[in-house]
Coordinates of C-alpha atoms in Angstrom, one line a residue:
Chain J
M16 CA 1.6 -34.0 -8.1
L17 CA 2.4 -35.7 -11.4
I18 CA 1.4 -32.5 -13.3
Y19 CA 3.6 -30.5 -11.1
S20 CA 6.5 -32.8 -11.7
F21 CA 5.8 -32.6 -15.4
L22 CA 5.7 -28.8 -15.4
N23 CA 8.7 -28.5 -13.1
A24 CA 10.8 -30.8 -15.3
N25 CA 11.2 -27.9 -17.8
Y26 CA 12.7 -25.6 -15.2
Q27 CA 16.1 -25.4 -13.6
I28 CA 17.2 -23.7 -10.5
A29 CA 18.7 -20.3 -11.3
V30 CA 19.1 -18.7 -7.9
I31 CA 19.0 -20.1 -4.4
S32 CA 18.9 -17.6 -1.5
D33 CA 17.9 -17.7 2.1
N34 CA 14.3 -16.9 1.5
F35 CA 13.5 -18.1 -2.1
V36 CA 14.5 -20.2 -5.0
I37 CA 14.2 -18.9 -8.5
H38 CA 13.5 -21.4 -11.3
T39 CA 13.9 -20.5 -14.9
T40 CA 13.7 -22.6 -18.1
D41 CA 17.4 -22.2 -18.9
G42 CA 18.7 -22.0 -15.3
K43 CA 19.8 -18.4 -15.9
F44 CA 18.3 -15.3 -14.3
P45 CA 19.9 -12.1 -15.5
V46 CA 19.7 -9.9 -12.4
T47 CA 22.4 -8.4 -10.3
Q48 CA 23.5 -9.8 -6.9
S49 CA 22.2 -6.5 -5.4
F50 CA 18.7 -7.3 -6.6
I51 CA 18.8 -10.7 -4.8
E52 CA 20.2 -9.1 -1.7
E53 CA 17.7 -6.3 -1.6
L54 CA 14.8 -8.8 -2.1
N55 CA 16.2 -10.9 0.7
Q56 CA 16.6 -7.9 3.0
R57 CA 13.0 -6.9 2.4
I58 CA 11.8 -10.4 3.1
D59 CA 13.8 -10.4 6.3
Q60 CA 12.3 -7.1 7.3
L61 CA 8.8 -8.5 6.7
Q62 CA 9.6 -11.5 8.8
M63 CA 11.2 -9.4 11.6
G64 CA 8.3 -7.0 11.5
T65 CA 5.7 -9.7 12.0
G66 CA 7.9 -12.0 14.1
V67 CA 7.0 -14.9 11.9
Y68 CA 10.1 -16.6 10.6
L69 CA 9.3 -19.1 7.8
D70 CA 11.3 -22.2 7.4
A71 CA 10.2 -22.7 3.8
R72 CA 11.7 -20.9 0.9
A73 CA 9.4 -19.6 -1.7
D74 CA 9.7 -21.1 -5.2
I75 CA 9.6 -18.5 -7.8
Y76 CA 9.0 -19.7 -11.3
V77 CA 9.9 -17.2 -14.0
V78 CA 7.8 -18.2 -17.0
P79 CA 8.9 -17.2 -20.4
D80 CA 5.5 -16.3 -21.9
A81 CA 1.8 -16.1 -21.4
K82 CA 1.3 -19.6 -22.7
S83 CA 3.6 -21.1 -20.1
Y84 CA 1.9 -19.0 -17.5
A85 CA -1.5 -20.5 -18.5
L86 CA 0.1 -24.0 -18.4
W87 CA 1.0 -23.5 -14.8
N88 CA -2.2 -21.7 -13.9
F89 CA -4.6 -24.2 -15.3
P90 CA -3.8 -27.3 -13.2
A91 CA -3.4 -25.0 -10.2
L92 CA -7.1 -24.2 -10.4
F93 CA -8.0 -27.9 -9.8
I94 CA -5.2 -28.9 -7.5
P95 CA -5.3 -26.5 -4.7
R96 CA -1.9 -27.4 -3.4
W97 CA -0.1 -25.2 -5.8
I98 CA -2.4 -22.5 -6.9
I99 CA -0.3 -19.7 -7.9
V100 CA -0.1 -15.9 -7.3
S101 CA 0.4 -14.0 -10.5
T102 CA 1.9 -10.6 -11.1
S103 CA -1.6 -9.3 -11.3
A104 CA -1.6 -10.1 -7.6
V105 CA -4.4 -12.5 -7.5
P106 CA -4.0 -14.1 -4.1
N107 CA -4.8 -17.7 -3.5
K108 CA -5.8 -19.7 -0.6
Y109 CA -3.5 -22.7 -1.1
I110 CA -0.4 -21.4 -2.5
Q111 CA 2.8 -23.4 -2.6
T112 CA 4.4 -21.6 -5.5
I113 CA 4.8 -18.0 -6.6
M114 CA 4.6 -17.4 -10.3
V115 CA 6.3 -14.3 -11.6
S116 CA 5.7 -13.7 -15.3
Chain R
M23 CA 7.9 -8.4 -2.9
H24 CA 4.2 -8.0 -3.5
E25 CA 3.9 -11.6 -4.7
Y26 CA 6.1 -12.9 -1.9
T27 CA 3.9 -11.2 0.6
H28 CA 0.9 -13.2 -0.7
W29 CA 2.9 -16.4 -0.5
F30 CA 4.0 -15.5 3.0
L31 CA 0.5 -14.8 4.3
D32 CA -0.8 -18.0 2.7
E33 CA 1.9 -20.0 4.6
I34 CA 0.8 -18.7 8.0
L35 CA -2.9 -17.7 7.7
R36 CA -6.1 -19.4 6.7
K37 CA -9.2 -17.5 5.5
A38 CA -7.4 -14.2 5.5
P39 CA -9.6 -11.6 3.7
L40 CA -8.6 -10.4 0.4
W41 CA -8.3 -6.8 1.6
F42 CA -5.7 -8.0 4.2
H43 CA -3.7 -9.8 1.5
E44 CA -3.7 -6.9 -0.9
G45 CA -3.2 -4.3 1.8
M46 CA -0.1 -6.1 3.2
A47 CA 1.2 -6.8 -0.3
T48 CA 0.8 -3.2 -1.4
Q49 CA 2.5 -2.0 1.8
Q50 CA 5.4 -4.4 1.4
G51 CA 5.8 -3.6 -2.2
N52 CA 6.0 0.1 -1.5
Q53 CA 3.3 0.7 -4.1
L54 CA 1.6 3.7 -2.7
G55 CA 2.6 7.2 -3.6
L56 CA 1.1 10.6 -2.8
D57 CA -0.9 10.6 -6.0
R58 CA -2.7 7.4 -5.1
Y59 CA -3.4 8.8 -1.6
Y60 CA -4.9 11.8 -3.1
Y61 CA -7.0 9.7 -5.4
Y62 CA -8.2 7.7 -2.4
I63 CA -9.3 10.7 -0.3
R64 CA -10.9 12.2 -3.4
E65 CA -13.0 9.1 -4.1
R66 CA -13.9 8.9 -0.4
F67 CA -14.9 12.5 -0.4
W68 CA -17.3 11.9 -3.3
G69 CA -18.8 8.9 -1.5
N70 CA -17.1 6.2 -3.6
K71 CA -16.2 3.6 -0.9
M72 CA -15.3 0.0 -0.8
D73 CA -17.0 -2.3 1.7
L74 CA -14.3 -4.6 3.2
I75 CA -16.9 -7.2 4.1
K76 CA -18.4 -7.4 0.7
L77 CA -15.1 -7.6 -0.9
A78 CA -13.4 -10.0 1.5
E79 CA -13.2 -12.8 -1.1
N80 CA -13.7 -11.2 -4.5
Y81 CA -12.2 -8.4 -6.5
P82 CA -14.6 -5.7 -7.7
Q83 CA -16.3 -6.7 -10.9
Q84 CA -15.3 -3.5 -12.7
P85 CA -11.6 -3.3 -13.5
A86 CA -11.9 0.4 -13.1
D87 CA -12.5 -0.1 -9.4
W88 CA -9.5 -2.3 -8.8
D89 CA -7.1 0.6 -8.1
L90 CA -9.4 2.0 -5.5
Y91 CA -9.7 -1.5 -4.0
Y92 CA -5.9 -1.9 -3.6
I93 CA -5.7 1.5 -2.0
T94 CA -8.6 0.9 0.3
S95 CA -7.0 -2.4 1.3
Y96 CA -3.7 -0.6 2.0
Y97 CA -5.4 1.9 4.2
A98 CA -7.4 -0.8 6.0
V99 CA -4.2 -2.5 6.9
Q100 CA -2.6 0.8 7.9
Y101 CA -5.7 1.5 10.1
M102 CA -5.4 -1.9 11.7
K103 CA -1.7 -1.3 12.4
N104 CA -1.7 2.4 13.5
K105 CA -5.0 2.7 15.3
N106 CA -4.0 0.1 17.9
P107 CA -0.4 -0.9 17.7
E108 CA -0.7 -3.1 20.7
S109 CA -3.4 -5.2 19.1
W110 CA -1.4 -5.3 15.9
K111 CA 1.5 -6.7 17.9
N112 CA -0.7 -9.2 19.6
F113 CA -2.2 -10.3 16.3
W114 CA 1.2 -11.2 15.0
E115 CA 2.3 -12.8 18.2
I116 CA -0.7 -15.2 18.0
V117 CA 0.2 -16.0 14.4
A118 CA 3.9 -16.5 15.2
D119 CA 3.1 -18.7 18.2
N120 CA 0.8 -20.9 16.1
Y121 CA 3.4 -21.1 13.4
R122 CA 6.0 -22.3 15.9
I123 CA 3.9 -25.2 16.9
G124 CA 3.1 -26.0 13.3
K125 CA -0.4 -24.5 13.2
I126 CA -1.8 -22.2 10.5
T127 CA -3.8 -19.4 12.1
I128 CA -7.4 -18.7 11.2
F129 CA -7.4 -15.0 10.5
S130 CA -10.7 -14.1 12.1
D131 CA -9.9 -15.9 15.3
A132 CA -6.5 -14.2 15.7
F133 CA -8.1 -10.9 14.8
Y134 CA -10.8 -11.2 17.4
N135 CA -8.4 -12.3 20.1
A136 CA -6.1 -9.4 19.4
Y137 CA -8.6 -6.6 18.7
H138 CA -11.6 -7.8 20.7
K139 CA -13.9 -7.1 17.9
D140 CA -15.0 -8.9 14.8
L141 CA -14.4 -8.0 11.2
W142 CA -17.9 -6.4 10.9
Q143 CA -17.1 -4.0 13.6
F144 CA -13.7 -3.3 12.1
N145 CA -15.4 -2.5 8.8
E146 CA -17.7 0.0 10.5
D147 CA -14.8 1.7 12.4
F148 CA -12.7 1.8 9.2
S149 CA -15.6 3.3 7.3
V150 CA -16.0 6.1 9.9
E151 CA -12.2 6.8 9.8
S152 CA -12.2 6.9 6.1
K153 CA -15.0 9.5 6.1
R154 CA -12.9 11.6 8.4
Q155 CA -10.0 11.2 6.1
A156 CA -12.1 12.5 3.2
Y157 CA -12.1 15.9 4.8
V158 CA -8.4 16.1 4.2
Y159 CA -9.5 16.4 0.6
I160 CA -11.3 19.6 1.3
F161 CA -8.4 21.2 3.1
T162 CA -5.9 20.0 0.4
G163 CA -8.2 21.4 -2.2
L164 CA -8.6 24.7 -0.5
G165 CA -4.8 24.9 0.0
T166 CA -4.2 24.2 -3.7
F167 CA -6.9 26.8 -4.7
I168 CA -5.2 29.5 -2.5
L169 CA -1.8 28.6 -4.0
I170 CA -3.1 28.9 -7.5
L171 CA -4.8 32.3 -6.7
M172 CA -1.7 33.6 -4.9
P173 CA 0.0 35.2 -7.9
I174 CA -3.2 36.9 -9.0
I175 CA -3.8 38.2 -5.4
L176 CA -0.2 39.5 -5.3
I177 CA -0.5 41.3 -8.6
F178 CA -3.9 42.7 -7.6
A179 CA -2.5 43.9 -4.3
H180 CA 0.5 45.5 -6.1
F181 CA -1.7 47.5 -8.4
K182 CA -4.0 48.5 -5.6
Q183 CA -1.0 49.7 -3.6
R184 CA 0.3 51.7 -6.5
K185 CA -3.0 53.3 -7.1
K186 CA -3.2 54.3 -3.4
M187 CA 0.3 55.8 -3.6
K188 CA -0.6 57.8 -6.6
A189 CA -3.6 59.2 -4.8
L190 CA -1.5 60.5 -2.0
P191 CA -0.7 64.3 -2.1
D192 CA 2.9 65.1 -2.9
L193 CA 4.8 66.3 0.2
E194 CA 7.0 69.3 -0.1
Y195 CA 10.8 68.8 0.2
P196 CA 12.3 70.0 3.4
D197 CA 13.8 73.5 3.2
D198 CA 17.6 73.2 3.0
S199 CA 18.2 76.6 4.5
S200 CA 16.3 75.9 7.7
E201 CA 18.2 72.7 8.1
D202 CA 21.5 74.5 7.9
E203 CA 20.4 76.9 10.5
D204 CA 19.5 74.0 12.8
D205 CA 23.0 72.6 12.3
N206 CA 24.6 75.8 13.3
L207 CA 23.0 75.5 16.7
Y208 CA 25.3 72.7 17.7

């Protein structure tokens, strides 16, 4: 948990939506509103299609480089609570955080 | 969306097989085009298949096989969904009910309760279905072959027709005078 707090300290919330929160290092996320809306719509469709409506929002950390990605990934290997899913689509069994690099 | 789907499934399911994760994520991410479908049936046709049980927890060792793994996973989920829509619905109802009472569903339990078969049997059924799908490859191949040959066939037919026409004896033109005589009758 301490490591998570340490890593998280460098990130600021850039976007808050109904289904997810995007964190970036500078608190900015240069995408259009339509991107956010479309992603939200597709998540809504998934939840409607399955009938499972999640209370939690997914935390999406946009990491600036491969080094940062490794920083997040390494502790996640040992602390199952926040093992991440990378863009290479490696799924995990204990995910709490989505990492988009 | 692909990544979100993994997160979503992890929130609600425990011990979900990798193929289910990847199949759902590929489906939600709209990552399957006609070219990948064709690649899948071609590989199936030539006997290159992925065993869902063997690869329930690990990716194929060879990166070259990953693409086929994703596509196979996609079709396994499609098969699960389309072969028996009622069971698919039941499966998600079980998951949703558990989530509402704060429980994470064990995948194999929900699967068995919804489909009344275990994952081994599902793998067998899917394998048979995939083999059947592989024959699509032959028909598509034949269709493409005929399309490619079509211009050649048409040109050949044209020349043959021409030759035939040339071989026909020339007919004499009708006699104009006799026609005039006929006209005078009316």
